[in-house]
Amino acid sequence: MTSEPRTSPQPVPAAGTDVLAELTAVLAELLEVEPDRIDPRQPFHVLGFDSILTAEFVAAVNARFGIRLAAAVLYDHPTPAALAARIEADATGPGARAGTGDQAGPEAAAVLAELRAHLARILHCDPHEIDAREAFPLLGLDSILGAQFVAAVNSAYGLRERPVTLYDHPDLTAMAEHIAAVRAPAPAPAAHAATAPPGPRAALTPDEVNALLDAVRDDMLSVDEAVTLLSSRPV
C-alpha cells in the first residue's frame, strides 16, 4: 500500500541539530518546492495546508525525528518556526524521550494486529501490505473509508470514537496505542478475519450508520458522499 519503503524513525534530535532546517526540508519535499522558498514564520494554512497535507506532514516529521506528535499539534504551533521550537523543547526538556517509541506494549501490539485486519478488509488488501506507521491518507483512507474504519473499531471494542480521532492518531500504530488505552474488554481474536478472503459487502451496522452521521456533522463527509455510501451498501 506504500509507494516507497519507509525508513526507521531516527532518534529525537540531539542538541545542535538544526530542527527548523529539517522541518523545512520535509515541508519542501511535500510541497514540491525549494526549501529557500519557504518562510518558516508563515502559518501552515498560508503555506497551503489542508487536512490531508497536515496528516502527511506530521507523519513525515514523526518519522524524521522518531517522535509521536498528533496532527492537532499544528493548531498550537501554527508555523514551522513554532513547531521546531516545540520539538527542540521536547528533546532537551526534563520529559525528553530516551527512545524512538517503536516498541509497543503487548496489549497495543495485539490491538494493532486487530486494527490492521479491520483496515485490510476496508481497503480490500492483504494485512501485510499495510505499513502501520504510514499516515492514513497515504494508505488510501479518505473521509468515507475513514468513517467506515472508525465504525468498525467502535463495533469491535465497544467504543464511541468519532471519525476525527484519525486526525489525533494519524497512523495505525498511534491508533492502536490509543485504543489499547481506552478499550473495552477485548473482543474475540481476529486472526481468522485477517486471512479470510473478502466477501460481499455487508450491510451497514447501526454503529456504521451513526459514524457516517457523525462524519457529516463534523464536516468530514458531505451529505452527497454519505448518500453515495449508503446507496452502495444495504442498511
Short mmCIF file of C-alpha atoms in Angstrom, two decimals:
data_model
loop_
_atom_site.label_atom_id
_atom_site.label_comp_id
_atom_site.label_asym_id
_atom_site.label_seq_id
_atom_site.Cartn_x
_atom_site.Cartn_y
_atom_site.Cartn_z
CA MET A 1 0.00 0.00 0.00
CA THR A 2 3.01 2.34 0.17
CA SER A 3 4.92 3.73 -2.75
CA GLU A 4 8.34 3.71 -1.08
CA PRO A 5 9.82 1.63 1.77
CA ARG A 6 9.63 3.56 4.99
CA THR A 7 12.88 4.19 6.79
CA SER A 8 13.18 3.54 10.52
CA PRO A 9 12.49 6.58 12.68
CA GLN A 10 15.60 8.48 13.75
CA PRO A 11 16.36 9.35 17.38
CA VAL A 12 14.97 12.51 18.93
CA PRO A 13 17.17 15.37 17.62
CA ALA A 14 20.33 15.85 19.65
CA ALA A 15 21.49 19.23 20.87
CA GLY A 16 22.82 21.27 17.98
CA THR A 17 20.58 19.66 15.35
CA ASP A 18 19.05 22.32 13.12
CA VAL A 19 15.46 21.22 13.67
CA LEU A 20 14.00 24.11 11.69
CA ALA A 21 16.14 23.22 8.66
CA GLU A 22 15.00 19.58 8.93
CA LEU A 23 11.35 20.62 9.16
CA THR A 24 11.76 22.96 6.21
CA ALA A 25 13.28 20.14 4.17
CA VAL A 26 10.33 17.85 4.97
CA LEU A 27 7.88 20.61 4.13
CA ALA A 28 9.65 21.48 0.88
CA GLU A 29 9.50 17.85 -0.22
CA LEU A 30 5.76 17.65 0.41
CA LEU A 31 5.06 20.98 -1.29
CA GLU A 32 7.49 20.18 -4.13
CA VAL A 33 9.34 23.49 -3.80
CA GLU A 34 12.88 24.51 -2.92
CA PRO A 35 13.47 24.91 0.87
CA ASP A 36 14.55 28.54 0.45
CA ARG A 37 11.11 29.33 -0.97
CA ILE A 38 9.51 28.58 2.42
CA ASP A 39 9.13 31.31 5.05
CA PRO A 40 9.14 29.45 8.41
CA ARG A 41 7.21 32.30 10.01
CA GLN A 42 4.20 31.82 7.77
CA PRO A 43 1.26 29.83 9.19
CA PHE A 44 0.77 26.36 7.76
CA HIS A 45 -2.62 27.28 6.29
CA VAL A 46 -0.98 30.12 4.35
CA LEU A 47 1.52 27.59 3.01
CA GLY A 48 -1.40 25.64 1.55
CA PHE A 49 -2.06 23.03 4.24
CA ASP A 50 -5.33 21.12 4.26
CA SER A 51 -6.30 18.16 6.44
CA ILE A 52 -4.59 15.61 4.18
CA LEU A 53 -1.34 17.57 3.89
CA THR A 54 -1.37 18.11 7.66
CA ALA A 55 -1.57 14.37 8.29
CA GLU A 56 1.19 13.67 5.74
CA PHE A 57 3.47 16.37 7.18
CA VAL A 58 3.07 15.28 10.81
CA ALA A 59 3.64 11.64 9.84
CA ALA A 60 6.81 12.64 7.95
CA VAL A 61 8.05 14.74 10.88
CA ASN A 62 7.42 11.86 13.28
CA ALA A 63 9.37 9.52 11.02
CA ARG A 64 12.24 12.00 10.61
CA PHE A 65 12.68 12.65 14.34
CA GLY A 66 11.36 9.44 15.88
CA ILE A 67 8.65 11.25 17.83
CA ARG A 68 4.88 10.84 18.17
CA LEU A 69 3.19 14.18 17.56
CA ALA A 70 -0.54 14.29 16.81
CA ALA A 71 -1.83 16.34 13.90
CA ALA A 72 -3.54 18.69 16.36
CA VAL A 73 -0.08 20.00 17.39
CA LEU A 74 -0.23 22.35 14.39
CA TYR A 75 -3.10 24.25 16.00
CA ASP A 76 -0.94 25.19 18.98
CA HIS A 77 2.23 25.62 16.88
CA PRO A 78 0.90 27.08 13.63
CA THR A 79 4.20 27.89 11.86
CA PRO A 80 7.30 25.81 11.02
CA ALA A 81 9.34 28.00 13.38
CA ALA A 82 6.93 27.43 16.27
CA LEU A 83 6.83 23.69 15.63
CA ALA A 84 10.62 23.50 15.50
CA ALA A 85 10.80 25.25 18.87
CA ARG A 86 8.33 22.74 20.31
CA ILE A 87 10.36 19.77 19.05
CA GLU A 88 13.60 21.24 20.40
CA ALA A 89 11.95 21.86 23.78
CA ASP A 90 10.69 18.27 23.93
CA ALA A 91 14.15 16.96 23.05
CA THR A 92 16.03 18.99 25.66
CA GLY A 93 13.47 19.30 28.45
CA PRO A 94 13.11 17.08 31.54
CA GLY A 95 10.47 14.96 29.78
CA ALA A 96 12.60 14.26 26.70
CA ARG A 97 12.18 10.74 25.41
CA ALA A 98 15.12 8.38 25.56
CA GLY A 99 13.99 6.10 22.73
CA THR A 100 12.24 6.21 19.44
CA GLY A 101 8.91 4.83 20.63
CA ASP A 102 8.96 1.89 18.21
CA GLN A 103 8.32 -0.73 20.88
CA ALA A 104 4.63 -1.01 21.67
CA GLY A 105 3.41 -2.85 24.75
CA PRO A 106 1.90 -6.31 24.30
CA GLU A 107 -1.67 -5.02 24.56
CA ALA A 108 -1.08 -2.31 21.94
CA ALA A 109 0.63 -4.89 19.70
CA ALA A 110 -2.43 -7.15 19.91
CA VAL A 111 -4.74 -4.22 19.12
CA LEU A 112 -2.51 -3.29 16.19
CA ALA A 113 -2.97 -6.74 14.66
CA GLU A 114 -6.74 -6.41 15.07
CA LEU A 115 -6.84 -2.92 13.55
CA ARG A 116 -4.66 -3.99 10.63
CA ALA A 117 -7.16 -6.77 9.89
CA HIS A 118 -10.11 -4.35 10.01
CA LEU A 119 -8.32 -1.85 7.78
CA ALA A 120 -7.28 -4.54 5.30
CA ARG A 121 -10.92 -5.59 4.85
CA ILE A 122 -11.93 -1.98 4.20
CA LEU A 123 -9.09 -1.39 1.74
CA HIS A 124 -9.51 -4.86 0.17
CA CYS A 125 -5.84 -5.75 0.55
CA ASP A 126 -3.63 -8.17 2.43
CA PRO A 127 -2.95 -7.04 6.03
CA HIS A 128 0.77 -7.49 5.48
CA GLU A 129 0.69 -4.81 2.79
CA ILE A 130 -0.21 -2.15 5.36
CA ASP A 131 2.61 -0.08 6.88
CA ALA A 132 1.44 0.63 10.43
CA ARG A 133 3.40 3.90 10.55
CA GLU A 134 2.12 5.27 7.25
CA ALA A 135 -0.34 8.14 7.59
CA PHE A 136 -3.92 7.05 6.88
CA PRO A 137 -4.36 9.31 3.82
CA LEU A 138 -1.24 7.78 2.26
CA LEU A 139 -2.78 4.34 2.69
CA GLY A 140 -5.79 5.47 0.66
CA LEU A 141 -8.15 6.18 3.56
CA ASP A 142 -10.46 9.02 2.52
CA SER A 143 -13.25 10.54 4.61
CA ILE A 144 -15.77 7.83 3.69
CA LEU A 145 -13.40 4.91 4.31
CA GLY A 146 -12.18 6.64 7.48
CA ALA A 147 -15.74 6.75 8.81
CA GLN A 148 -16.14 3.05 8.00
CA PHE A 149 -12.87 2.20 9.75
CA VAL A 150 -13.77 4.12 12.91
CA ALA A 151 -17.23 2.48 12.91
CA ALA A 152 -15.57 -0.97 12.68
CA VAL A 153 -13.24 -0.09 15.55
CA ASN A 154 -16.16 1.13 17.67
CA SER A 155 -18.11 -2.06 16.97
CA ALA A 156 -15.14 -4.29 17.79
CA TYR A 157 -14.17 -2.59 21.03
CA GLY A 158 -17.43 -1.15 22.30
CA LEU A 159 -16.24 2.44 21.91
CA ARG A 160 -17.82 5.66 20.68
CA GLU A 161 -14.90 7.25 18.86
CA ARG A 162 -15.65 9.89 16.23
CA PRO A 163 -14.04 9.92 12.77
CA VAL A 164 -11.97 12.97 13.78
CA THR A 165 -9.95 10.69 16.07
CA LEU A 166 -7.94 9.78 12.96
CA TYR A 167 -6.53 13.31 12.96
CA ASP A 168 -5.22 12.98 16.51
CA HIS A 169 -3.96 9.42 15.91
CA PRO A 170 -2.87 9.64 12.27
CA ASP A 171 -1.45 6.16 11.66
CA LEU A 172 -2.29 2.59 12.62
CA THR A 173 0.35 2.38 15.38
CA ALA A 174 -0.84 5.57 17.04
CA MET A 175 -4.45 4.43 16.76
CA ALA A 176 -3.60 1.06 18.30
CA GLU A 177 -1.91 2.71 21.29
CA HIS A 178 -4.94 4.96 21.75
CA ILE A 179 -7.39 2.07 21.57
CA ALA A 180 -5.26 -0.01 23.96
CA ALA A 181 -5.52 2.84 26.49
CA VAL A 182 -9.29 3.31 26.27
CA ARG A 183 -10.55 -0.05 25.06
CA ALA A 184 -13.46 -2.01 26.47
CA PRO A 185 -12.95 -5.73 27.28
CA ALA A 186 -11.03 -7.44 24.48
CA PRO A 187 -13.08 -8.84 21.61
CA ALA A 188 -12.57 -12.27 20.12
CA PRO A 189 -9.25 -12.61 18.22
CA ALA A 190 -9.43 -11.58 14.57
CA ALA A 191 -6.78 -13.98 13.30
CA HIS A 192 -9.25 -15.75 11.03
CA ALA A 193 -10.63 -12.46 9.75
CA ALA A 194 -7.13 -11.39 8.73
CA THR A 195 -6.71 -14.39 6.46
CA ALA A 196 -10.26 -14.80 5.18
CA PRO A 197 -10.82 -13.59 1.63
CA PRO A 198 -13.08 -10.55 1.30
CA GLY A 199 -16.69 -11.47 0.64
CA PRO A 200 -19.71 -9.47 -0.50
CA ARG A 201 -20.04 -6.09 1.12
CA ALA A 202 -22.09 -6.50 4.29
CA ALA A 203 -24.97 -4.30 5.30
CA LEU A 204 -24.07 -1.22 7.30
CA THR A 205 -24.44 -1.76 11.03
CA PRO A 206 -26.18 0.80 13.26
CA ASP A 207 -22.74 1.85 14.56
CA GLU A 208 -21.52 2.44 11.00
CA VAL A 209 -24.60 4.50 10.18
CA ASN A 210 -24.03 6.56 13.34
CA ALA A 211 -20.39 7.03 12.34
CA LEU A 212 -21.48 8.35 8.96
CA LEU A 213 -23.87 10.79 10.62
CA ASP A 214 -21.07 11.90 12.95
CA ALA A 215 -18.79 12.40 9.94
CA VAL A 216 -21.41 14.63 8.26
CA ARG A 217 -21.87 16.65 11.46
CA ASP A 218 -18.08 17.02 11.83
CA ASP A 219 -17.76 18.18 8.19
CA MET A 220 -15.62 15.16 7.31
CA LEU A 221 -18.25 13.99 4.81
CA SER A 222 -20.62 15.89 2.61
CA VAL A 223 -24.26 14.86 2.53
CA ASP A 224 -23.80 13.67 -1.06
CA GLU A 225 -20.84 11.45 -0.06
CA ALA A 226 -22.83 9.93 2.79
CA VAL A 227 -25.78 9.25 0.47
CA THR A 228 -23.42 7.63 -2.05
CA LEU A 229 -22.01 5.32 0.60
CA LEU A 230 -25.44 4.44 1.97
CA SER A 231 -26.72 3.63 -1.51
CA SER A 232 -23.73 1.35 -2.22
CA ARG A 233 -24.46 -0.93 0.74
CA PRO A 234 -27.72 -2.19 2.25
CA VAL A 235 -28.76 -0.76 5.58
#
